[in-house]
Tab-separated table of C-alpha atoms in Angstrom:
chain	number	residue	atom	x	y	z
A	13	UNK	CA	49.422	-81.914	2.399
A	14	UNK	CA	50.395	-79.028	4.713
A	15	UNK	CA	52.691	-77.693	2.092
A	16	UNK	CA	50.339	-77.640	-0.495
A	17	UNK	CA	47.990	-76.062	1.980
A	18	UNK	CA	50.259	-73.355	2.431
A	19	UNK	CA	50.961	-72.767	-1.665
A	20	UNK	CA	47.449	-72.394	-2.166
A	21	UNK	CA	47.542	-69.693	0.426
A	22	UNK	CA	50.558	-67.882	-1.320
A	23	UNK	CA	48.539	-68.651	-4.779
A	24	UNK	CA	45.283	-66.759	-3.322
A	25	UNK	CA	47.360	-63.921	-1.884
A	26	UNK	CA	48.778	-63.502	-5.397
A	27	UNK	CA	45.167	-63.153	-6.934
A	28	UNK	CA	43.894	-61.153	-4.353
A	29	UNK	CA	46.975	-58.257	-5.282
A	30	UNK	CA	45.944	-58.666	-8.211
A	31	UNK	CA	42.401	-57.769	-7.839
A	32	UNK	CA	43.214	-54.692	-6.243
A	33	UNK	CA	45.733	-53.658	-8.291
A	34	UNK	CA	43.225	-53.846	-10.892
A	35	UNK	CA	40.579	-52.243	-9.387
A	36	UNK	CA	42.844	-49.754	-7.806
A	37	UNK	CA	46.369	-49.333	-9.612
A	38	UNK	CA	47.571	-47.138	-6.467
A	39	UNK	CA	46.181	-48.772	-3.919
A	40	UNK	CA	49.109	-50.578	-2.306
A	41	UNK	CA	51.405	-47.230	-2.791
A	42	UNK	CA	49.068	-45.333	-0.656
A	43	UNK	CA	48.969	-47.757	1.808
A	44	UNK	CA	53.234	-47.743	1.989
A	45	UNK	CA	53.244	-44.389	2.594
A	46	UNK	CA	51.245	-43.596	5.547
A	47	UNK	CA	49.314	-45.564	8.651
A	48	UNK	CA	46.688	-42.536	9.580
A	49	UNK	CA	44.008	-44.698	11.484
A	50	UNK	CA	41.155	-42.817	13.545
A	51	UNK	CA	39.943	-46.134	14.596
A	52	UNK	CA	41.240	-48.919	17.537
A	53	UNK	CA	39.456	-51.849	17.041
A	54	UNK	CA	39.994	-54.358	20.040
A	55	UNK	CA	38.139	-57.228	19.202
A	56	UNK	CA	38.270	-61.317	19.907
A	57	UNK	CA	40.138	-63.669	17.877
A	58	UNK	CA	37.624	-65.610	16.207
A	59	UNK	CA	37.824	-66.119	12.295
A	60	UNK	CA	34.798	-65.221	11.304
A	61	UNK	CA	34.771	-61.621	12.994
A	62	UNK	CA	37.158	-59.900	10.275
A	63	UNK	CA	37.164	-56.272	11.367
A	64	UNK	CA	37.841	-54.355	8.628
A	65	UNK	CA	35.519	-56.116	6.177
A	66	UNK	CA	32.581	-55.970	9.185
A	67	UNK	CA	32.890	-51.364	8.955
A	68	UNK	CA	33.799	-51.539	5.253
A	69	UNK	CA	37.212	-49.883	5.883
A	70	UNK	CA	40.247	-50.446	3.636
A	71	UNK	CA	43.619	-51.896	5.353
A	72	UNK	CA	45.070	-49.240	7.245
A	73	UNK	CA	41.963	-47.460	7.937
A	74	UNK	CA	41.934	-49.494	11.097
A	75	UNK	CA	44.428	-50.286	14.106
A	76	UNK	CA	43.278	-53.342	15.110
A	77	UNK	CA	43.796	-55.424	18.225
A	78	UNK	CA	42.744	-58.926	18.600
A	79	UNK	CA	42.764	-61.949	21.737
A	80	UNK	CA	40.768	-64.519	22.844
A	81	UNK	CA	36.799	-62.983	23.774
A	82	UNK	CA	37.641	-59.210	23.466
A	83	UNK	CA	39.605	-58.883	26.654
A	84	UNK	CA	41.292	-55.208	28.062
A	85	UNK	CA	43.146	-57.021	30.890
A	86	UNK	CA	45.292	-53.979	32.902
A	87	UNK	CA	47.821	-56.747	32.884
A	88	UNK	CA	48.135	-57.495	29.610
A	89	UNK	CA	51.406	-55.513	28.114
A	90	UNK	CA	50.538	-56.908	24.843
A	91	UNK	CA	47.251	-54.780	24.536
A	92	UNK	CA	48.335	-52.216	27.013
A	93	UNK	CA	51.342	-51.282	24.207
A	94	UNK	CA	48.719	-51.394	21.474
A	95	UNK	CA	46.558	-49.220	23.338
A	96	UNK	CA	49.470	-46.373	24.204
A	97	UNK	CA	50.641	-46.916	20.218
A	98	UNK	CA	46.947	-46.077	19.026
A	99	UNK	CA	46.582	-43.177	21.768
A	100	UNK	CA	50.202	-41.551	21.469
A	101	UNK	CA	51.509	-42.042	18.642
A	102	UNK	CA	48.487	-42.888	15.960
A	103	UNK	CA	46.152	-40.674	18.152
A	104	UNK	CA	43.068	-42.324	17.174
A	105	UNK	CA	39.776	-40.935	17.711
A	106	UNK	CA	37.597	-43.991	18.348
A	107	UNK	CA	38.689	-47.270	20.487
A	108	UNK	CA	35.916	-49.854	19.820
A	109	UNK	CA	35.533	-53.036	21.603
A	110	UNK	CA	33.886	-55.742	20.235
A	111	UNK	CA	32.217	-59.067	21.097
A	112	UNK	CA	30.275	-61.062	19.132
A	113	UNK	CA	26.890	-63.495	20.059
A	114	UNK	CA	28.279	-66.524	20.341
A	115	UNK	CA	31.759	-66.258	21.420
A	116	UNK	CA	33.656	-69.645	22.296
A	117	UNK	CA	35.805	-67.724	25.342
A	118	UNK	CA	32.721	-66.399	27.133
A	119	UNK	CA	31.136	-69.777	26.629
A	120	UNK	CA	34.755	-71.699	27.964
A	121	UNK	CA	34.856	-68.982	30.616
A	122	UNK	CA	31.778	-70.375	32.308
A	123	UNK	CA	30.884	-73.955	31.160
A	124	UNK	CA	32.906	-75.592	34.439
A	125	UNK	CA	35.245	-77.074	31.845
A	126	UNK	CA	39.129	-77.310	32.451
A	127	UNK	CA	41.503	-76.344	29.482
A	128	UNK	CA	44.417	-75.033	30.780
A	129	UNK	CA	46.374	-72.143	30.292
A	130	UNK	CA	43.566	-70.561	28.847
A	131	UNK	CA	41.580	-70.746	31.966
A	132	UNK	CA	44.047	-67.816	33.575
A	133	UNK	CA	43.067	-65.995	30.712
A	134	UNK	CA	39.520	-66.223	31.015
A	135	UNK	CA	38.849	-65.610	34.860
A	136	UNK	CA	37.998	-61.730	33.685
A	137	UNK	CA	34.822	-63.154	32.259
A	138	UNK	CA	33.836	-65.019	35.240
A	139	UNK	CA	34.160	-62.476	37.461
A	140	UNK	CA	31.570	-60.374	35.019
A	141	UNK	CA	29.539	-63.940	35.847
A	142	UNK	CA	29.771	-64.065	39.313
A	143	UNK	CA	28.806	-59.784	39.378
A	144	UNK	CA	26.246	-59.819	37.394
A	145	UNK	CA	24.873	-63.995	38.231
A	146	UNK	CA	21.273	-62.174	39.685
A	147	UNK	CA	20.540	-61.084	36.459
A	148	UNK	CA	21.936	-63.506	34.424
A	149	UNK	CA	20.092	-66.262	36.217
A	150	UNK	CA	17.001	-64.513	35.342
A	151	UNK	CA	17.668	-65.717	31.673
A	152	UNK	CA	16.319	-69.211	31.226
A	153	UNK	CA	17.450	-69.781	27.920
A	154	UNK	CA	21.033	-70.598	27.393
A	155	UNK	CA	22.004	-68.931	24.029
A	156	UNK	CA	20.133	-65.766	25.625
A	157	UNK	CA	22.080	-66.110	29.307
A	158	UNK	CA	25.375	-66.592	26.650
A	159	UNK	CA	24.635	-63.539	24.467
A	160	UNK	CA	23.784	-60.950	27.471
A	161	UNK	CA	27.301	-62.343	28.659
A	162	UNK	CA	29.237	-61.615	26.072
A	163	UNK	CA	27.451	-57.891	26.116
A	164	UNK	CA	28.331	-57.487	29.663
A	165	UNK	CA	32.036	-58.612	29.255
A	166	UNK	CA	32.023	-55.655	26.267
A	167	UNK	CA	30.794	-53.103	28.532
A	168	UNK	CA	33.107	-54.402	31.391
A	169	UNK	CA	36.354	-54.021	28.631
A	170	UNK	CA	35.365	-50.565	27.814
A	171	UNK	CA	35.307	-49.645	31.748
A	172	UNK	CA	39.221	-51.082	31.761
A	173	UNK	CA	39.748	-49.243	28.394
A	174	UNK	CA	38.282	-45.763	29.788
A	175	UNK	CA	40.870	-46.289	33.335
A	176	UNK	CA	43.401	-47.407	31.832
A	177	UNK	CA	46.216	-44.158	32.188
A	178	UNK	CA	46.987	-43.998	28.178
A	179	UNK	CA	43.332	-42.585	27.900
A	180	UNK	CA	43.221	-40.805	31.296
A	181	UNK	CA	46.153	-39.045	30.211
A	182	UNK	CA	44.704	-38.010	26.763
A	183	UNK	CA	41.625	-36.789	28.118
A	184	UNK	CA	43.359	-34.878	30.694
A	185	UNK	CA	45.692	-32.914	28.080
A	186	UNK	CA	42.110	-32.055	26.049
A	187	UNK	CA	43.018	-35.073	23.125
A	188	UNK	CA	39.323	-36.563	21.719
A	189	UNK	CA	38.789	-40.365	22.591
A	190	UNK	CA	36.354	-42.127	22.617
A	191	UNK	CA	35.470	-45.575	23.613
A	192	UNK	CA	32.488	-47.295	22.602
A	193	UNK	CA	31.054	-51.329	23.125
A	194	UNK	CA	29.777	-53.298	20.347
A	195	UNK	CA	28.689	-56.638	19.679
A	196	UNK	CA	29.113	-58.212	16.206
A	197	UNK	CA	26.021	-60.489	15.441
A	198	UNK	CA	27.710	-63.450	13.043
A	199	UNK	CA	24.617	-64.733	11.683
A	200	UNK	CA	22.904	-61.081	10.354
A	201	UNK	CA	26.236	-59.334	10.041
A	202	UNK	CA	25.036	-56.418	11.975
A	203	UNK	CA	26.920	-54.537	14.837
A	204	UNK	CA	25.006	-53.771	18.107
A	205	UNK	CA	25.685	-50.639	20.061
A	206	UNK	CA	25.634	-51.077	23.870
A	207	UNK	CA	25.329	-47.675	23.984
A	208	UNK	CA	27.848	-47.493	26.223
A	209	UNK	CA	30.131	-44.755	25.081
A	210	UNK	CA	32.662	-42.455	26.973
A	211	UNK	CA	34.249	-39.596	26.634
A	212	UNK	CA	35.367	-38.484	30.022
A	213	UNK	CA	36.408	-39.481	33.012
A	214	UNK	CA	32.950	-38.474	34.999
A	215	UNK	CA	31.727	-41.079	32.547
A	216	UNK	CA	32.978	-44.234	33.760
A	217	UNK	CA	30.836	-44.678	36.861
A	218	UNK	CA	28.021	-45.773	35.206
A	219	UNK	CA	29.530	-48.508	33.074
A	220	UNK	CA	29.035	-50.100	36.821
């Protein structure tokens, strides 16, 4: 059964070439010869958050990092060498991090629940519980305590993405990035801006 699983895979890879080949005969050339993103896209694992199809933008048209809830741990060498790539070498303009309502981490990060290995990976998100616990247990209902969560974990991730030395470094030799905080919304399909952006150092303070 897994095998066939797997051929129907290949067979809808085939059809979707096909697609674009016919709706675009060049398409695939221009993507081999160049990988000219402006955009960094560090966003959580979860299937149904598909980046490029959420902005519209073709393959390519987006660098785009991915783990469980969103996370910009300064520990992480796995995101910290996709965040120097996409600053020194791609030079992107934009570094977006994005949540989404609803997120299974931030939920596992604070339901008291033990899973493991994934539990190290998590503690991030309950120290943005235990900061912020005033206001969150000001939110009776659950979805809503959830949901301003997963916003405050975003606007924590783009205070590590704005320290971090890749982008203190660009800033410093006058290169433009920006970082900015979203949250996806899975059941309108909209993106919510935390308005939370920065563009300079003097900048981080109040991301709090």
């Amino acid at each position: 059964m897994s095998v066939a699983m797997l051929e129907y895979l290949k067979d809808k890879n085939r059809a979707w070439a096909a697609r674009k080949v016919a709706a675009d005969a060049g398409f695939f050339k221009r993507l081999e010869a160049q990988q000219a993103p402006e955009y960094l896209w560090i966003g959580c694992s979860d299937s149904r958050v598909p980046a490029n199809e959420i902005v519209d933008l073709d393959p390519g048209e987006l660098f785009v990092h991915r783990n469980v809830a969103n996370l910009a741990p300064p520990q992480d060498a796995n995101y910290l060498s996709v965040l120097q790539f996409a600053i020194d070498v791609l030079r992107v303009k934009h570094v977006m991090v994005v949540g989404h309502y609803g997120c299974g981490g931030v939920r596992a990060a604070v339901d008291g629940q033990r899973r493991g290995l994934v539990d190290h990976w998590l503690h991030p998100i309950r120290e943005v519980h235990h900061d912020h616990r005033h206001e969150l247990e000001k939110i009776g209902d659950e979805i809503q305590r959830l949901n301003r969560l997963c916003e405050l974990n975003v606007i924590r991730q783009v205070k590590n993405v704005a320290s971090d030395v890749f982008v203190q470094e660009a800033w410093a030799r006058g290169q433009e990035v920006n970082v900015h905080g979203w949250v996806y919304s899975i059941s309108t399909g909209h993106i919510n801006d935390l308005n939370v952006t920065t563009s300079r150092p003097d900048e981080i303070e109040r991301l709090g």
